[in-house]
CSV table of C-alpha atoms in Angstrom, one decimal:
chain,number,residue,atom,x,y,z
A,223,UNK,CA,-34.1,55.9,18.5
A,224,UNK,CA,-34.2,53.9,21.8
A,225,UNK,CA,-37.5,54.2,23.3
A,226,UNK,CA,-38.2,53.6,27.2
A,227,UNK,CA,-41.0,53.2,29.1
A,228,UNK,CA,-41.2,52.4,33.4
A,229,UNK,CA,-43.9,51.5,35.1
A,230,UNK,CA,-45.4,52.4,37.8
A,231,UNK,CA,-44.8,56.4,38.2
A,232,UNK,CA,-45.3,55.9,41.8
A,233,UNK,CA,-44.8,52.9,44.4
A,234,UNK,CA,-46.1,52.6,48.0
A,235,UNK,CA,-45.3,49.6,49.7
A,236,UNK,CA,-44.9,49.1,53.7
A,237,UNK,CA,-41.6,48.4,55.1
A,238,UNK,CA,-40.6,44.3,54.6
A,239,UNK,CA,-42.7,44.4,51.9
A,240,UNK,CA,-41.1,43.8,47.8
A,241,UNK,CA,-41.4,45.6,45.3
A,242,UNK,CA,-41.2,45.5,41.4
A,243,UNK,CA,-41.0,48.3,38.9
A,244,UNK,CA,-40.8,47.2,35.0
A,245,UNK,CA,-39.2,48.6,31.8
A,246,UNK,CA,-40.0,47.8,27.8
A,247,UNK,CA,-37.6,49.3,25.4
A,248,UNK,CA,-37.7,49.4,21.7
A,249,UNK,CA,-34.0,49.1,20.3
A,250,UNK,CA,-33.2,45.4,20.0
A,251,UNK,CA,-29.9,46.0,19.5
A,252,UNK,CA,-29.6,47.8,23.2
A,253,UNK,CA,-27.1,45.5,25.5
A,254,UNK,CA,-26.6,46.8,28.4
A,255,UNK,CA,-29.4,48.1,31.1
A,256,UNK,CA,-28.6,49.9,34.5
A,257,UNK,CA,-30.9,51.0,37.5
A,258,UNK,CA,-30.1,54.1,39.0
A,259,UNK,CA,-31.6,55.5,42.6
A,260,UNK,CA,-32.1,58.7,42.5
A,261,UNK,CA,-32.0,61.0,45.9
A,262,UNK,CA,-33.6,64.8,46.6
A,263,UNK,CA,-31.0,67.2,44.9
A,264,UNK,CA,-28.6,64.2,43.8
A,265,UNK,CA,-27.2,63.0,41.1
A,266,UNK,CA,-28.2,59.3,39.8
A,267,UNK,CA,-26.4,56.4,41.6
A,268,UNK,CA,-26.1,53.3,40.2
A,269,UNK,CA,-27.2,50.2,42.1
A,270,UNK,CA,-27.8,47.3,39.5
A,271,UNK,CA,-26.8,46.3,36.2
A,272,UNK,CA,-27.5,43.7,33.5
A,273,UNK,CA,-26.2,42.9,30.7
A,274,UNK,CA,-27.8,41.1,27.3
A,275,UNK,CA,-25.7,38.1,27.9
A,276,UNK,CA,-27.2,37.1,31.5
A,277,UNK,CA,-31.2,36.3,32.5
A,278,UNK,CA,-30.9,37.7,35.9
A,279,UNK,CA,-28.1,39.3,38.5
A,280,UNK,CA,-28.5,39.5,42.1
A,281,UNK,CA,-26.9,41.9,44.9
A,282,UNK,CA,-28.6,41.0,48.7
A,283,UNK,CA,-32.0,42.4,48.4
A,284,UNK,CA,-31.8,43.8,44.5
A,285,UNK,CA,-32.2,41.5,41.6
A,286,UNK,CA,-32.8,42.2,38.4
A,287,UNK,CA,-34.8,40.2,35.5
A,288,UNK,CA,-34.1,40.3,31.5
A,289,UNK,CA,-36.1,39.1,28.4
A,290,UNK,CA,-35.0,39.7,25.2
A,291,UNK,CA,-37.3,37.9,23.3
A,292,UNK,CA,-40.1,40.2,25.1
A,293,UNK,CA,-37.8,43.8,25.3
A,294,UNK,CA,-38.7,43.9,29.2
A,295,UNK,CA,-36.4,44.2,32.6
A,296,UNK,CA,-37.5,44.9,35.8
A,297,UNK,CA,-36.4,45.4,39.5
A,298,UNK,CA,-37.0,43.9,42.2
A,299,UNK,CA,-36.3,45.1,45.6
A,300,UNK,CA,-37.0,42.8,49.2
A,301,UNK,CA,-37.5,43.5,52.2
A,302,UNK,CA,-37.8,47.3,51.5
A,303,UNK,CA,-36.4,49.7,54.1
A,304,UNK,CA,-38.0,53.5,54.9
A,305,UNK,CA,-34.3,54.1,53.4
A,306,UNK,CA,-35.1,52.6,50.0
A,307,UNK,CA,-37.4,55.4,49.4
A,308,UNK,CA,-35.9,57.5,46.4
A,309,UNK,CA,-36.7,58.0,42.6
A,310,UNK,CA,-35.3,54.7,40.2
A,311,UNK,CA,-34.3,55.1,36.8
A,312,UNK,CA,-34.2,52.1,34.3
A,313,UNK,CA,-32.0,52.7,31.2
A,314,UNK,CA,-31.3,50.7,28.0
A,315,UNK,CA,-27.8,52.0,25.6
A,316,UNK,CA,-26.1,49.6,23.3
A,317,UNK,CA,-22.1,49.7,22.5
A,318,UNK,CA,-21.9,51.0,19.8
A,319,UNK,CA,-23.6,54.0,20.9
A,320,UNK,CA,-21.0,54.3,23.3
A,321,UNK,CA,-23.4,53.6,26.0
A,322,UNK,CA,-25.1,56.6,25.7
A,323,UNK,CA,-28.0,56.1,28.3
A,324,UNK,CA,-32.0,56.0,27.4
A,325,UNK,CA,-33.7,56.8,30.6
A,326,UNK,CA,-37.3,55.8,31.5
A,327,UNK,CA,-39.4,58.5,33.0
A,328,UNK,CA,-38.5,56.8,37.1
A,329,UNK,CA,-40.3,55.3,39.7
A,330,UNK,CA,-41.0,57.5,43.1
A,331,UNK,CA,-40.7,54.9,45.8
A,332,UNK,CA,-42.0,55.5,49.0
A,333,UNK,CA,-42.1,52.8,51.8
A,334,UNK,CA,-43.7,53.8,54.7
A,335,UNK,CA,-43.0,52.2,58.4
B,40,UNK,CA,-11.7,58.4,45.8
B,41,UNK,CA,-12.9,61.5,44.2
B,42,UNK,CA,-16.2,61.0,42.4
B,43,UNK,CA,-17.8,63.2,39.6
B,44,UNK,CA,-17.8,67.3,40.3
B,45,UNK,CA,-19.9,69.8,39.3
B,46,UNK,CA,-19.9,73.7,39.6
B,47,UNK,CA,-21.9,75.4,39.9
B,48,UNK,CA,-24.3,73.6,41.8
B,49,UNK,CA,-26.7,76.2,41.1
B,50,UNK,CA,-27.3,78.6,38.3
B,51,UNK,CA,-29.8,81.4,37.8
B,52,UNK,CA,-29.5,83.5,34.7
B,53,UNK,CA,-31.4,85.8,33.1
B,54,UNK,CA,-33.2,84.9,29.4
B,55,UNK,CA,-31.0,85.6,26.6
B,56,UNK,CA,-27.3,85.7,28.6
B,57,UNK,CA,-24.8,83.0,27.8
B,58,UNK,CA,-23.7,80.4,30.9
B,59,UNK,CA,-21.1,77.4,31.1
B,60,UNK,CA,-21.2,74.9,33.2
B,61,UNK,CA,-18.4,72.6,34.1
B,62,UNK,CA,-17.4,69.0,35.0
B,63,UNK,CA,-14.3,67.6,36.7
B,64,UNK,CA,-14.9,63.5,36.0
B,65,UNK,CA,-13.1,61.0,37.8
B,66,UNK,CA,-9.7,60.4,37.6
B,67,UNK,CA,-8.5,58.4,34.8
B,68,UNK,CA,-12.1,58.2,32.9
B,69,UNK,CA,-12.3,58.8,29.4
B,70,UNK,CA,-15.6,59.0,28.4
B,71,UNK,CA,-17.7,61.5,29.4
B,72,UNK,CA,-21.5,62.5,29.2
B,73,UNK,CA,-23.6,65.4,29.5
B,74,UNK,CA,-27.5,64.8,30.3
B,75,UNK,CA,-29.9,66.8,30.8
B,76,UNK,CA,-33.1,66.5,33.5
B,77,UNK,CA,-36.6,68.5,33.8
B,78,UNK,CA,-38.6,68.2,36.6
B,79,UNK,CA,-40.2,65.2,36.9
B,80,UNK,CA,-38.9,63.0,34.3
B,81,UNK,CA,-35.7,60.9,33.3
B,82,UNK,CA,-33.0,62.4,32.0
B,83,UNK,CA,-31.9,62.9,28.3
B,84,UNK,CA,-28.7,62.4,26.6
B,85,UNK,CA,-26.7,65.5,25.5
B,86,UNK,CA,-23.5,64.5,24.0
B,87,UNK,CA,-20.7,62.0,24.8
B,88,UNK,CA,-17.0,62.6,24.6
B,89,UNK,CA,-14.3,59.5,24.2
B,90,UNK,CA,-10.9,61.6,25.1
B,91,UNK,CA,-11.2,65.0,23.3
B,92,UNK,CA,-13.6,64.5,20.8
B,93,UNK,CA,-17.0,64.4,21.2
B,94,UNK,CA,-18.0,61.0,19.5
B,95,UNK,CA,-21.5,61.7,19.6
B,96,UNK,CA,-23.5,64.7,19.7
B,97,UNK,CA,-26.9,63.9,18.9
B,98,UNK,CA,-29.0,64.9,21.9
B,99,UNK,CA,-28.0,68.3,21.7
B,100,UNK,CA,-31.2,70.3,21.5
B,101,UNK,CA,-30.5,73.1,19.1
B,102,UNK,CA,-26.7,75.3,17.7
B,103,UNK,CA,-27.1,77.3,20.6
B,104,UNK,CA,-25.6,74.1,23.1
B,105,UNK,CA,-22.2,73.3,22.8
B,106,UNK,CA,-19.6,71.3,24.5
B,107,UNK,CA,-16.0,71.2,24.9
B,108,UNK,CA,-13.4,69.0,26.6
B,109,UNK,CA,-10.1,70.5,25.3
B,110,UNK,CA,-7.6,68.5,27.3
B,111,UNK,CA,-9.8,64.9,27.9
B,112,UNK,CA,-10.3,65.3,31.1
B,113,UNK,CA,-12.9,68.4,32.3
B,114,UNK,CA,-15.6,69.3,29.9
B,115,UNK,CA,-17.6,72.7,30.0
B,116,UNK,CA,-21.0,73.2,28.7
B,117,UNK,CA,-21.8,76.0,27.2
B,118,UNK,CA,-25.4,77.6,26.1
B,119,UNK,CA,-25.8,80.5,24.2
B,120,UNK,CA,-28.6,82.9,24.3
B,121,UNK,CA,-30.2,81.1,27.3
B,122,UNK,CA,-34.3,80.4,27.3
B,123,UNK,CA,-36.4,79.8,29.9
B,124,UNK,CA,-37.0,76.1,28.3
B,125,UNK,CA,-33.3,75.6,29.1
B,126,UNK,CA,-34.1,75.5,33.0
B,127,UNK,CA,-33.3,71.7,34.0
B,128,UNK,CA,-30.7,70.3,36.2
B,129,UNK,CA,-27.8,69.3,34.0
B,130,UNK,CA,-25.9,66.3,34.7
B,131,UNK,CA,-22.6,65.1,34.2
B,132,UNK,CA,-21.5,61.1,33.8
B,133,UNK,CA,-17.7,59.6,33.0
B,134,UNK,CA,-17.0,56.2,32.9
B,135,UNK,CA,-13.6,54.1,32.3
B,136,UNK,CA,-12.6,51.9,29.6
B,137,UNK,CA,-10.5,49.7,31.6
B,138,UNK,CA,-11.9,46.1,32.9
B,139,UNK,CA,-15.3,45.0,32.8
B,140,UNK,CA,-16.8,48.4,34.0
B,141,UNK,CA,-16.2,49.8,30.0
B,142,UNK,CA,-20.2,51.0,30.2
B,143,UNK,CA,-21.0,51.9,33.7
B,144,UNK,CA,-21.2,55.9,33.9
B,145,UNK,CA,-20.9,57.1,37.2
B,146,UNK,CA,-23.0,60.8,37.7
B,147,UNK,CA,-22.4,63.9,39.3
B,148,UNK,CA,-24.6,65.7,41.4
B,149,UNK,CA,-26.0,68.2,38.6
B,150,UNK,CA,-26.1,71.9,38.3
B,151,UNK,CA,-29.5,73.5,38.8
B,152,UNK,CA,-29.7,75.8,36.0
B,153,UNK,CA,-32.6,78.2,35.9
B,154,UNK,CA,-33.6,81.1,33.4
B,155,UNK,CA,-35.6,83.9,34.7
């Protein structure tokens, strides 16, 4: 099956500062990968996705990168905000799976004043 | 609108009773998922229903998990003979098959389910 894997666990960055957390999956035929933000006692909220057909996507001050040659994707968030401090989630699932999510193990982003 | 329900919100039980755990998705979505979350880490697929029928059910852990979703819209969890490895937050996902959004799943905010 579809194998994960995020990196870093944790993330400290100062407020204005980017930052970039990176996901390898195994499953070449996976096609579609999502970032969810994850809040204290909250369920997953999406906030990016990509699909295998594009390189990149963009939305204000989240982007998100694809290789497929390399099985990577990664987030990047600018100009960080104390209020951009939550848990992320990558995830890879492929169609015919009925886009049954993989989840990394997340990201705990803290940025700090 | 309405987004993606779940009662309880929290769930204590004691080891070896039976629980079910239930999920209102948003209006209009046909598929639904059931995850599952442990402290600390990502969380792992369940099972996914398209209308009534539960078109794949490979994540659940063991015969004592078992979902339903009689009438295509609400789906209940059920777990027999409850462990205290079955304490996680479960999660609950739908998404629509109309337009482009066809794969994005849209979560609820869990129930806490703990087995003394």
């Amino acid at each position: 099956g579809e194998n994960v894997e995020q990196h870093p666990s944790t993330l400290s960055v100062q407020e204005g500062d980017s930052a970039v957390i990176k996901c390898t999956y195994s499953d070449s035929a996976s096609n579609y990968f999502p970032w969810y933000k994850q809040e204290l006692g909250k369920g997953p909220q999406l906030i990016i996705d990509i699909r295998s057909n594009v390189g990149e996507k963009k939305d204000q001050r989240i982007a998100v990168t694809l290789n497929k040659t390399a099985k990577h994707f990664s987030l990047h968030i600018t100009e960080t905000q104390p209020e951009d401090s939550a848990v992320y989630f990558c995830a890879a699932s492929y169609s015919n799976s009925g886009y049954a999510l993989n989840f990394g193990k997340g990201t705990s982003l803290l940025v700090t004043p | 609108g309405a987004g993606v329900s779940q009662t309880p919100s929290n769930k204590v039980t004691e080891k070896g009773k039976y629980v079910e755990l239930r999920c209102d998705p948003i209006s209009g979505h046909t598929a639904l998922y059931w995850y599952r979350q442990s402290l600390g880490q990502g969380p792992e697929f369940l099972i996914y229903f398209q209308g009534t029928g539960a078109a794949d059910d490979s994540g659940l852990p063991n015969d004592r998990f078992f979902a339903v979703r009689p009438e295509g819209s609400v789906s209940t969890l059920k777990i027999q003979r409850t462990e205290r490895g079955d304490s996680a937050v479960y999660l609950c996902a739908s998404s629509s098959p109309e337009g482009g959004g066809t794969d994005t799943q849209y979560f609820g905010p869990g129930t806490r389910l703990t087995v003394l």
